[in-house]
Coordinates of C-alpha atoms and ligand atoms in Angstrom, one line a residue:
X22 CA 23.3 14.5 1.1
X23 CA 20.9 14.2 -1.8
X24 CA 20.4 17.0 -4.3
X25 CA 17.6 18.7 -2.5
X26 CA 19.5 18.7 0.7
X27 CA 22.6 20.0 -1.1
X28 CA 20.6 22.9 -2.5
X29 CA 18.9 23.6 0.9
X30 CA 22.3 23.8 2.5
X31 CA 23.6 26.2 -0.1
X32 CA 20.5 28.4 0.2
X33 CA 20.7 28.3 4.0
X34 CA 24.4 29.4 3.9
X35 CA 23.4 32.3 1.6
X36 CA 20.7 33.5 3.9
X37 CA 23.1 33.3 6.8
X38 CA 25.8 35.2 4.8
X39 CA 23.5 38.1 4.1
X40 CA 22.5 38.3 7.8
X41 CA 19.4 36.0 8.1
X42 CA 20.7 32.9 9.9
X43 CA 17.2 32.2 11.3
X44 CA 15.5 32.1 7.9
X45 CA 13.7 29.1 6.6
X46 CA 14.9 28.2 3.2
X47 CA 11.6 26.6 2.0
X48 CA 13.4 25.0 -0.9
X49 CA 11.5 22.6 -3.0
X50 CA 11.3 21.2 -6.5
X51 CA 10.4 24.0 -8.9
X52 CA 6.8 24.5 -10.0
X53 CA 8.3 26.0 -13.2
X54 CA 10.6 23.4 -14.6
X55 CA 10.9 25.6 -17.7
X56 CA 12.9 28.2 -15.7
X57 CA 14.3 26.4 -12.7
X58 CA 15.0 23.0 -11.1
X59 CA 14.5 24.1 -7.5
X60 CA 13.0 27.2 -5.9
X61 CA 13.3 28.8 -2.5
X62 CA 10.4 30.7 -1.1
X63 CA 12.2 31.6 2.1
X64 CA 12.2 35.4 1.5
X65 CA 8.4 35.6 1.8
X66 CA 7.8 34.8 5.4
X67 CA 11.0 36.5 6.4
X68 CA 9.8 39.7 4.7
X69 CA 6.7 39.6 6.8
X70 CA 8.6 39.3 10.1
X71 CA 11.2 41.9 9.2
X72 CA 8.7 44.2 7.4
X73 CA 11.0 44.4 4.4
X74 CA 10.1 44.0 0.7
X75 CA 10.5 40.3 -0.1
X76 CA 12.1 40.9 -3.5
X77 CA 14.9 42.9 -1.8
X78 CA 15.7 40.0 0.6
X79 CA 15.5 37.5 -2.3
X80 CA 17.8 39.7 -4.4
X81 CA 20.4 39.8 -1.6
X82 CA 20.4 36.0 -1.2
X83 CA 20.4 35.5 -4.9
X84 CA 23.5 37.6 -5.4
X85 CA 25.4 35.3 -3.1
X86 CA 24.0 32.2 -4.9
X87 CA 25.0 33.6 -8.2
X88 CA 28.6 33.4 -7.2
X89 CA 28.4 29.7 -6.8
X90 CA 29.3 27.7 -9.9
X91 CA 27.0 25.0 -8.6
X92 CA 24.2 27.0 -10.2
X93 CA 23.8 27.7 -13.8
X94 CA 21.1 30.4 -13.3
X95 CA 19.7 32.1 -10.3
X96 CA 16.7 34.5 -10.7
X97 CA 14.3 36.3 -8.5
X98 CA 10.7 36.0 -9.8
X99 CA 7.2 37.0 -8.8
X100 CA 6.8 38.4 -5.3
X101 CA 10.3 37.1 -4.2
X102 CA 10.8 33.5 -5.3
X103 CA 14.4 32.5 -5.9
X104 CA 14.6 30.2 -8.9
X105 CA 17.6 28.0 -9.1
X106 CA 19.0 26.1 -12.0
X107 CA 21.8 23.6 -11.3
X108 CA 24.7 23.5 -13.7
X109 CA 24.8 20.5 -16.0
X110 CA 28.3 19.7 -14.8
X111 CA 27.1 19.4 -11.2
X112 CA 24.1 17.3 -12.1
X113 CA 26.4 14.8 -13.8
X114 CA 29.1 15.0 -11.2
X115 CA 26.7 14.0 -8.3
X116 CA 25.1 11.0 -10.1
X117 CA 27.3 8.2 -8.8
X118 CA 27.4 9.5 -5.2
X119 CA 23.7 10.0 -4.9
X120 CA 21.9 7.7 -7.4
X121 CA 23.9 4.5 -6.9
X122 CA 22.9 4.5 -3.3
X123 CA 20.7 1.6 -2.1
X124 CA 17.8 4.0 -1.3
X125 CA 18.3 6.2 -4.3
X126 CA 19.5 9.2 -2.2
X127 CA 16.6 8.9 0.2
X128 CA 18.1 9.6 3.7
X129 CA 16.4 7.5 6.3
X130 CA 15.4 9.4 9.5
X131 CA 17.4 8.6 12.6
X132 CA 14.4 7.5 14.5
X133 CA 12.6 4.8 12.5
X134 CA 9.1 4.0 13.7
X135 CA 7.6 0.7 14.6
X136 CA 4.4 0.1 12.8
X137 CA 1.8 -2.6 12.7
X138 CA -0.2 -2.5 9.5
X139 CA -3.5 -4.3 9.3
X140 CA -4.5 -5.0 5.7
X141 CA -6.0 -7.7 3.5
X142 CA -8.9 -8.5 5.9
X143 CA -10.0 -11.8 4.3
X144 CA -12.8 -13.8 5.9
X145 CA -12.7 -17.6 6.5
X146 CA -15.0 -19.6 4.2
X147 CA -15.7 -16.7 1.9
X148 CA -14.0 -16.5 -1.4
X149 CA -11.8 -13.4 -1.8
X150 CA -13.8 -10.9 -4.0
X151 CA -13.3 -7.7 -5.8
X152 CA -13.4 -5.8 -2.5
X153 CA -10.3 -7.6 -1.3
X154 CA -8.0 -6.3 -4.0
X155 CA -7.5 -2.8 -2.7
X156 CA -6.8 -3.6 1.0
X157 CA -4.2 -6.2 -0.2
X158 CA -2.5 -4.2 -2.8
X159 CA -2.6 -0.8 -1.1
X160 CA -1.7 -2.3 2.3
X161 CA 1.2 -4.2 0.9
X162 CA 2.5 -1.2 -0.9
X163 CA 2.3 1.0 2.2
X164 CA 4.2 -1.7 4.1
X165 CA 6.9 -1.7 1.5
X166 CA 7.0 2.1 1.5
X167 CA 7.4 2.3 5.3
X168 CA 10.2 -0.3 5.1
X169 CA 11.9 1.6 2.4
X170 CA 11.9 4.6 4.7
X171 CA 13.5 2.5 7.4
X172 CA 10.5 1.7 9.7
X173 CA 10.1 -1.6 11.3
X174 CA 6.8 -2.9 10.0
X175 CA 4.7 -5.9 10.9
X176 CA 2.0 -6.8 8.4
X177 CA -1.0 -8.5 9.9
X178 CA -3.8 -10.0 7.7
X179 CA -6.3 -9.9 10.6
X180 CA -8.5 -12.8 9.5
X181 CA -12.2 -12.7 10.0
X182 CA -12.3 -16.1 11.7
X183 CA -14.7 -15.6 14.6
X184 CA -18.3 -14.8 15.3
X185 CA -21.6 -15.7 13.8
X186 CA -20.3 -16.6 10.3
X187 CA -18.5 -19.5 11.9
X188 CA -21.6 -20.6 13.9
X189 CA -23.7 -20.4 10.7
X190 CA -21.3 -22.8 9.0
X191 CA -21.1 -25.2 11.9
X192 CA -25.0 -25.2 12.0
X193 CA -25.4 -26.0 8.4
X194 CA -22.8 -28.7 8.3
X195 CA -24.2 -30.3 11.4
X196 CA -27.7 -30.3 9.8
X197 CA -26.4 -32.0 6.7
X198 CA -23.9 -34.4 8.4
X199 CA -25.2 -35.0 11.9
X200 CA -23.2 -38.2 12.4
X201 CA -19.8 -36.6 12.0
X202 CA -17.8 -37.1 15.2
X203 CA -17.4 -33.3 15.7
X204 CA -21.0 -33.2 16.8
X205 CA -20.9 -36.2 19.1
X206 CA -20.6 -34.9 22.7
X207 CA -19.4 -38.3 23.9
X208 CA -16.7 -38.6 21.3
X209 CA -13.4 -39.0 23.1
X210 CA -11.0 -40.0 20.3
X211 CA -9.0 -38.0 17.8
X212 CA -11.0 -36.0 15.3
X213 CA -10.4 -36.8 11.6
X214 CA -7.3 -35.2 10.2
X215 CA -8.9 -34.7 6.8
X216 CA -11.6 -32.0 6.5
X217 CA -14.9 -33.5 5.5
X218 CA -15.4 -30.7 3.0
X219 CA -13.4 -28.7 0.4
X220 CA -13.0 -24.9 0.4
X221 CA -15.5 -24.9 -2.5
X222 CA -18.0 -26.6 -0.3
X223 CA -17.5 -23.9 2.4
X224 CA -17.9 -21.1 -0.1
X225 CA -21.3 -22.5 -1.2
X226 CA -22.4 -23.5 2.2
X227 CA -21.8 -20.2 3.8
X228 CA -24.1 -18.0 1.6
X229 CA -26.8 -20.7 1.9
X230 CA -26.5 -20.6 5.7
X231 CA -26.4 -16.8 5.8
X232 CA -29.5 -16.6 3.5
X233 CA -31.4 -19.1 5.6
X234 CA -30.7 -17.3 8.9
X235 CA -32.5 -14.3 7.6
X236 CA -35.8 -16.1 7.3
X237 CA -35.5 -19.1 9.6
X238 CA -35.3 -18.1 13.2
X239 CA -34.8 -21.6 14.6
X240 CA -31.8 -22.0 12.3
X241 CA -30.5 -18.6 13.3
X242 CA -30.8 -19.5 17.0
X243 CA -29.0 -22.8 16.4
X244 CA -26.2 -20.9 14.7
X245 CA -25.9 -18.5 17.6
X246 CA -25.8 -21.4 19.9
X247 CA -23.0 -23.0 17.8
X248 CA -21.1 -19.7 17.9
X249 CA -21.3 -19.5 21.6
X250 CA -20.2 -23.1 22.1
X251 CA -17.3 -22.6 19.7
X252 CA -16.2 -19.5 21.5
X253 CA -16.5 -21.3 24.9
X254 CA -14.2 -23.9 23.6
X255 CA -16.4 -26.9 22.6
X256 CA -13.8 -29.6 21.6
X257 CA -15.6 -30.9 18.5
X258 CA -16.6 -27.4 17.2
X259 CA -13.0 -26.2 17.7
X260 CA -11.7 -29.1 15.7
X261 CA -14.1 -28.5 12.9
X262 CA -13.4 -24.8 12.9
X263 CA -9.7 -25.5 12.7
X264 CA -10.4 -27.3 9.4
X265 CA -12.3 -24.2 8.2
X266 CA -9.2 -22.1 8.9
X267 CA -6.7 -24.5 7.4
X268 CA -8.4 -25.0 4.1
X269 CA -9.5 -21.4 3.7
X270 CA -6.2 -20.0 4.6
X271 CA -4.4 -22.2 2.1
X272 CA -6.8 -20.9 -0.6
X273 CA -6.4 -17.3 0.4
X274 CA -2.6 -17.7 0.5
X275 CA -2.5 -18.9 -3.0
X276 CA -4.1 -15.8 -4.3
X277 CA -2.0 -13.4 -2.2
X278 CA 1.1 -15.3 -3.5
X279 CA 0.0 -14.7 -7.0
X280 CA -0.5 -11.0 -6.3
X281 CA 2.9 -11.0 -4.5
X282 CA 1.3 -9.7 -1.4
X283 CA 2.8 -10.9 1.9
X284 CA 2.0 -10.9 5.6
X285 CA 4.1 -11.4 8.7
X286 CA 1.2 -12.5 10.9
X287 CA -1.8 -14.6 10.1
X288 CA -3.6 -13.8 13.3
X289 CA -7.3 -13.3 13.3
X290 CA -10.2 -12.1 15.4
X291 CA -10.1 -15.3 17.3
X292 CA -6.6 -14.6 18.5
X293 CA -7.9 -12.1 21.0
X294 CA -10.7 -14.1 22.4
X295 CA -9.3 -14.7 25.9
X296 CA -7.9 -11.2 26.1
X297 CA -11.3 -9.9 25.2
X298 CA -13.1 -11.7 27.9
X299 CA -10.7 -10.3 30.5
X300 CA -11.0 -6.9 29.0
X301 CA -14.8 -7.0 29.2
X302 CA -14.7 -8.0 32.9
X303 CA -12.2 -5.4 33.7
X304 CA -14.1 -2.6 31.9
X305 CA -17.4 -3.7 33.5
X306 CA -15.8 -3.5 36.9
X307 CA -14.3 0.0 36.4
X308 CA -17.6 1.2 34.9
X309 CA -16.3 1.9 31.4
X310 CA -18.6 -0.7 30.0
X311 CA -22.3 -0.3 31.0
X312 CA -25.4 -2.4 30.4
X313 CA -27.9 -1.0 28.0
X314 CA -31.0 -3.0 27.2
X315 CA -29.2 -6.2 27.8
X316 CA -26.2 -5.2 25.7
X317 CA -22.8 -4.2 27.0
X318 CA -21.6 -0.9 25.6
X319 CA -18.9 1.8 26.0
X320 CA -20.6 5.2 25.6
X321 CA -18.4 7.4 23.5
X322 CA -18.2 11.2 23.4
X323 CA -18.0 13.4 20.3
X324 CA -16.3 12.5 17.1
X325 CA -13.5 14.7 15.7
X326 CA -16.0 16.7 13.7
X327 CA -18.2 17.3 16.7
X328 CA -21.0 14.7 16.1
X329 CA -22.1 12.4 18.9
X330 CA -20.6 9.0 18.3
X331 CA -22.9 6.0 18.7
X332 CA -21.7 3.8 21.6
X333 CA -19.3 1.0 20.9
X334 CA -21.2 -2.2 21.4
X335 CA -19.0 -4.8 23.0
X336 CA -21.5 -7.6 23.6
X337 CA -24.9 -7.8 22.0
X338 CA -28.0 -8.7 24.0
X339 CA -27.8 -12.3 22.7
X340 CA -24.3 -12.6 24.1
X341 CA -22.4 -12.3 20.9
X342 CA -19.1 -10.3 21.0
X343 CA -19.0 -7.7 18.3
X344 CA -16.5 -6.7 15.6
X345 CA -15.7 -3.5 17.5
X346 CA -14.9 -5.4 20.6
X347 CA -12.4 -7.7 18.9
X348 CA -10.8 -4.7 17.2
X349 CA -10.4 -3.0 20.6
X350 CA -8.9 -6.0 22.2
X351 CA -6.6 -6.3 19.1
X352 CA -5.2 -2.8 19.8
X353 CA -4.4 -3.9 23.3
X354 CA -2.8 -7.1 22.0
X355 CA -0.7 -5.1 19.5
X356 CA 0.4 -2.6 22.1
X357 CA 1.4 -5.3 24.6
X358 CA 3.1 -7.5 22.1
X359 CA 4.9 -5.0 19.8
X360 CA 4.7 -1.5 21.4
X361 CA 4.1 0.1 18.0
X362 CA 4.3 3.8 17.4
X363 CA 1.5 3.4 14.8
X364 CA -1.2 1.0 13.9
X365 CA -2.4 1.5 10.4
X366 CA -5.6 0.0 9.1
X367 CA -6.0 -0.3 5.4
X368 CA -9.7 -0.9 5.2
X369 CA -12.6 0.2 3.0
X370 CA -13.6 3.8 3.7
X371 CA -17.1 2.7 4.4
X372 CA -15.9 1.3 7.7
X373 CA -14.9 4.9 8.7
X374 CA -17.4 5.2 11.5
X375 CA -16.5 1.8 12.9
X376 CA -12.8 2.9 13.2
X377 CA -13.8 6.2 14.7
X378 CA -15.7 4.3 17.4
X379 CA -12.9 1.8 18.0
X380 CA -10.3 4.6 18.2
X381 CA -12.4 6.6 20.5
X382 CA -12.9 3.5 22.7
X383 CA -9.2 3.1 22.7
X384 CA -8.8 6.6 23.9
X385 CA -11.3 6.0 26.7
X386 CA -9.3 3.1 28.0
X387 CA -5.9 4.6 27.7
X388 CA -4.7 2.7 24.7
X389 CA -4.7 5.6 22.2
X390 CA -2.1 7.3 24.5
X391 CA 0.3 4.4 23.8
X392 CA 0.1 4.3 20.0
X393 CA -1.4 6.2 17.1
X394 CA -4.2 4.5 15.3
X395 CA -4.9 5.6 11.7
X396 CA -7.6 4.3 9.4
X397 CA -6.3 4.5 5.9
X398 CA -9.6 4.2 3.9
X399 CA -10.1 3.6 0.2
X400 CA -12.9 3.9 -2.3
X401 CA -14.6 1.1 -4.2
X402 CA -13.8 -0.5 -7.6
X403 CA -16.7 0.2 -9.9
X404 CA -18.0 -1.3 -13.1
X405 CA -18.5 0.8 -16.2
X406 CA -21.9 1.8 -14.9
X407 CA -20.0 3.4 -12.0
X408 CA -21.7 1.0 -9.5
X409 CA -19.7 -1.5 -7.4
X410 CA -18.2 -4.0 -9.8
X411 CA -20.3 -7.2 -10.4
X412 CA -20.2 -10.0 -12.9
X413 CA -22.3 -9.6 -16.0
X414 CA -25.3 -11.4 -14.4
X415 CA -25.0 -9.3 -11.2
X416 CA -23.2 -11.9 -9.1
X417 CA -20.2 -11.4 -6.9
X418 CA -17.0 -10.7 -8.8
X419 CA -14.4 -12.8 -7.1
X420 CA -10.8 -11.7 -6.9
X421 CA -9.9 -14.8 -9.0
X422 CA -12.1 -13.6 -11.8
X423 CA -10.7 -10.1 -11.5
X424 CA -7.1 -11.4 -11.8
X425 CA -8.2 -13.6 -14.8
X426 CA -9.7 -10.6 -16.5
X427 CA -6.4 -8.7 -16.3
X428 CA -4.1 -11.6 -17.3
X429 CA -6.4 -12.7 -20.1
X430 CA -6.5 -9.1 -21.4
X431 CA -2.7 -9.0 -21.3
X432 CA -2.7 -12.3 -23.2
X433 CA -5.1 -10.8 -25.8
X434 CA -2.8 -7.8 -26.3
X435 CA -0.1 -10.3 -27.2
X436 CA -2.4 -12.0 -29.7
X437 CA -3.2 -8.7 -31.3
X438 CA 0.4 -7.7 -31.4
X439 CA 0.1 -4.7 -29.1
X440 CA 2.8 -6.3 -27.0
X441 CA 5.0 -9.4 -26.9
X442 CA 5.5 -9.6 -30.6
X443 CA 8.8 -11.6 -30.3
X444 CA 7.6 -14.0 -27.6
X445 CA 7.0 -17.7 -28.0
X446 CA 3.7 -19.1 -27.0
X447 CA 4.9 -20.4 -23.7
X448 CA 6.6 -17.1 -23.0
X449 CA 3.3 -15.4 -23.8
X450 CA 1.5 -17.5 -21.2
X451 CA 4.0 -16.8 -18.6
X452 CA 4.7 -13.2 -19.2
X453 CA 1.0 -12.3 -19.7
X454 CA 0.6 -13.5 -16.1
X455 CA 3.3 -11.1 -14.8
X456 CA 2.1 -8.2 -16.9
X457 CA -1.6 -8.7 -16.1
X458 CA -1.0 -8.7 -12.4
X459 CA 1.4 -5.7 -12.4
X460 CA -1.2 -3.9 -14.6
X461 CA -4.0 -4.7 -12.2
X462 CA -1.9 -3.5 -9.2
X463 CA -0.7 -0.4 -10.9
X464 CA -4.3 0.6 -12.0
X465 CA -5.4 0.2 -8.4
X466 CA -2.5 2.0 -6.8
X467 CA -2.4 5.0 -9.2
X468 CA -5.7 6.3 -8.0
X469 CA -5.9 8.5 -4.9
X470 CA -6.8 6.1 -2.2
X471 CA -10.1 7.6 -1.2
X472 CA -11.4 7.8 -4.7
X473 CA -13.5 5.2 -6.4
X474 CA -12.4 4.0 -9.8
X475 CA -13.8 2.2 -12.8
X476 CA -12.4 -1.1 -13.6
X477 CA -11.5 -1.5 -17.3
X478 CA -9.3 -4.4 -18.1
X479 CA -8.7 -3.3 -21.7
X480 CA -7.5 0.1 -20.6
X481 CA -5.3 -1.1 -17.7
X482 CA -3.4 -3.5 -19.8
X483 CA -2.9 -0.9 -22.6
X484 CA 0.7 0.0 -23.4
X485 CA 0.0 3.7 -23.9
X486 CA -0.8 6.2 -21.2
X487 CA -0.6 5.9 -17.5
X488 CA -0.7 2.1 -17.2
X489 CA 1.4 -0.7 -15.6
X490 CA 2.5 -2.1 -19.0
X491 CA 3.7 1.4 -20.1
X492 CA 6.0 1.5 -17.0
X493 CA 7.1 -2.1 -17.4
X494 CA 8.0 -1.5 -21.1
X495 CA 10.3 1.4 -20.1
X496 CA 12.0 -0.7 -17.4
X497 CA 12.3 -3.7 -19.8
X498 CA 13.7 -1.4 -22.4
X499 CA 16.3 0.0 -20.0
X500 CA 17.5 -3.5 -19.3
X501 CA 17.5 -4.6 -22.9
X502 CA 19.5 -1.5 -24.0
X503 CA 22.2 -2.4 -21.6
X504 CA 22.1 -6.1 -22.5
X505 CA 22.3 -5.4 -26.3
X506 CA 25.3 -3.2 -25.7
X507 CA 26.9 -5.9 -23.6
X508 CA 26.9 -3.7 -20.5
X509 CA 26.1 -5.0 -17.0
X510 CA 23.4 -3.2 -15.1
X511 CA 25.7 -2.9 -12.0
X512 CA 26.6 0.7 -11.3
X513 CA 30.3 1.4 -11.1
X514 CA 32.3 4.4 -9.8
X515 CA 33.3 5.4 -13.3
X516 CA 29.7 5.6 -14.5
X517 CA 29.9 9.3 -15.2
X518 CA 27.1 11.3 -16.8
X519 CA 27.8 14.2 -19.2
X520 CA 24.8 16.2 -20.3
X521 CA 24.6 16.8 -24.0
X522 CA 20.9 17.1 -24.6
X523 CA 17.9 18.5 -22.7
X524 CA 16.2 15.1 -22.4
X525 CA 19.3 13.7 -20.5
X526 CA 19.0 16.6 -18.1
X527 CA 15.3 16.1 -17.6
X528 CA 15.8 12.4 -16.9
X529 CA 18.6 13.0 -14.5
X530 CA 16.6 15.5 -12.6
X531 CA 13.8 13.1 -12.3
X532 CA 16.1 10.5 -10.8
X533 CA 17.3 13.0 -8.2
X534 CA 13.7 13.6 -7.3
X535 CA 13.1 10.1 -5.8
X536 CA 13.5 11.3 -2.1
X537 CA 10.9 14.0 -2.6
X538 CA 8.3 11.5 -4.0
X539 CA 9.1 8.9 -1.4
X540 CA 8.7 11.5 1.4
X541 CA 5.4 12.8 0.0
X542 CA 4.0 9.3 -0.5
X543 CA 5.1 8.3 3.0
X544 CA 3.7 11.4 4.8
X545 CA 0.4 11.0 3.1
X546 CA 0.3 7.2 3.0
X547 CA -0.2 7.6 -0.7
X548 CA 1.2 5.0 -3.1
X549 CA -0.3 7.0 -6.0
X550 CA 2.5 9.5 -5.6
X551 CA 5.0 6.7 -6.4
X552 CA 2.9 5.8 -9.4
X553 CA 3.0 9.4 -10.7
X554 CA 6.7 9.4 -10.3
X555 CA 7.2 6.1 -12.2
X556 CA 5.0 7.3 -15.0
X557 CA 7.0 10.5 -15.4
X558 CA 10.2 8.5 -15.1
X559 CA 9.0 6.2 -17.9
X560 CA 8.1 9.2 -20.0
X561 CA 11.4 10.9 -19.4
X562 CA 13.3 7.8 -20.2
X563 CA 11.3 7.3 -23.5
X564 CA 12.1 10.9 -24.5
X565 CA 15.7 10.4 -23.8
X566 CA 15.7 7.1 -25.7
X567 CA 14.0 8.7 -28.6
X568 CA 16.3 11.8 -28.7
X569 CA 19.6 10.4 -27.7
X570 CA 20.9 7.6 -29.8
X571 CA 23.3 5.3 -28.0
X572 CA 24.6 2.8 -30.6
X573 CA 25.8 5.5 -33.0
X574 CA 27.1 8.0 -30.4
X575 CA 30.8 8.7 -29.9
X576 CA 32.4 6.4 -27.3
X577 CA 32.3 9.1 -24.5
X578 CA 28.7 10.0 -25.1
X579 CA 27.8 6.4 -25.5
X580 CA 29.3 5.5 -22.1
X581 CA 27.5 8.4 -20.4
X582 CA 24.2 7.4 -21.9
X583 CA 24.6 3.9 -20.8
X584 CA 25.5 5.1 -17.3
X585 CA 22.3 7.2 -17.3
X586 CA 20.3 4.2 -18.3
X587 CA 21.8 2.2 -15.4
X588 CA 20.8 4.9 -13.0
X589 CA 17.3 5.1 -14.4
X590 CA 17.0 1.3 -14.1
X591 CA 18.2 1.3 -10.5
X592 CA 15.8 4.1 -9.5
X593 CA 13.0 2.7 -11.5
X594 CA 13.3 -0.7 -9.9
X595 CA 13.5 0.8 -6.4
X596 CA 10.2 2.6 -7.0
X597 CA 8.4 -0.3 -8.7
X598 CA 9.4 -2.5 -5.8
X599 CA 7.6 -0.1 -3.4
X600 CA 4.5 -0.7 -5.5
X601 CA 5.1 -4.5 -5.5
X602 CA 5.3 -4.6 -9.3
X603 CA 7.1 -7.6 -11.0
X604 CA 9.1 -6.8 -14.1
X605 CA 9.2 -9.4 -16.8
X606 CA 12.5 -10.1 -18.6
X607 CA 11.0 -9.2 -21.9
X608 CA 7.6 -8.3 -23.1
Ligands
LIG6 N1 -12.7 -8.9 7.7 C1 -13.1 -7.5 7.8 C2 -14.2 -7.3 6.7 O1 -14.3 -8.2 5.8 C3 -12.0 -6.6 7.5 C4 -11.0 -6.5 8.7 C5 -10.3 -5.2 8.7 N2 -9.4 -5.1 9.8 C6 -9.9 -4.8 11.1 N3 -9.0 -4.8 12.0 N4 -11.1 -4.6 11.3 O2 -14.8 -6.3 6.7

């Protein structure tokens, strides 16, 4: 039992003892840390059902709790809140049992869920850009969070590797290099193993082709023709397309690796092609899909807020299968392959309508009954003008540039002496990389998902305030305190904590609050809750470090303070791992 559960149990017993066994304890962390650690609001609803004054009920329960030496103070406040302050002794005595645990006292539910999480969403032949940071970082963190809670999670990158963009690329390459064997219908041999282009070539060719298709109809038609032939399985086109995938994916993986963001599956839209064809035939037959001006659509009913949803277009009048169609077939694939309880989509909030349509389509065809689909949207990263972030000359801000801005800013802070004063040049190079990326990730995760935020590299690499480096500093300090005192960070049974100062108490209580933060973050799919926790933990540790000398303390107190530091480090690392932050050895 963690501390919250222990308190709940005691309050429950007290309610039972005074004759209210059915009562809900409604115990939670206190809103008033100045007077209590936990509070129970259970007397309030009970008073309503029993038509008794809530303060009277609370007073009865409190009189039982007051007898228990576990509590240092029990008071009834306001309309009938029971405020509980735990004795210092008990706080210290439970530390080893609860805080050394591999999930920091978080008790995993007995029935873990199976979850497919769709995040990242990169597209073949397009460089990752600023819009790809959030789906990667938030998605990866929600995956880590669900795993922490005990769920079985499959992370799928869901590559954009199908459809017109691929046709556009093929068309422009064919126009420029018509003699390549990929385009020779009579070619029977093996296609070249080496791609006749680099990823840079693709990244320049794609925008050219896309631009051109907007004004040049012949070219557009050619691209559509290429798309159709690719999808129908043209041997040469498929071989060429495989080169697109190979070189793009290897580029994309490099950046995700740098961000320490990982996926279990590298499937893409193309993966459901055959399934989609069958699905379309089936739904045409049973009347779910109807023809509408040459397009094949699924009419949808009302949305959750009562508006009419536009129909889900499966196949356009020119024969192209649509984004919504591949998403629908992908739900079926995931249900068939993995039987997940949930499918989570970490995708830009601006795709909200798209997912509403897809999920509504899934309901129509009986898939939504087999799994829960949730769109976890997020806001945009804006520049200082509060408009979507661009380069200075208005161009696309690639993810590469964004990472470089953060790591270079961390490096500059080392030049100016704000951090890394004792590092060698090569350490500075290496550590600014770790710090810059953790800073970038933290700055992204700390915002409520749905809100937009303004990117400011100077601020996010700052060492003061709610930033990644502030958190890293605290964790690095915990490690170095132990190291300097020659103490291993491994927690041992005799790591007892004795409270001698309010900042020790405050820090210890923070450590016990991990389960609460994890649960709130999990229930709301909200990594920012973990960021809040870590920020407060860093603040509490810094106050403790400032107020409670270790080196000069008496041996008993010193040992207790070092133990507290170990617990803080353990809990801090668990939480920073949920965010996917890397901690440097020094900084
Ligand atoms: N590739 C898509 C885009 O760039 C994002 C994919 C999101 N996932 C999904 N299942 N639709 O917009």
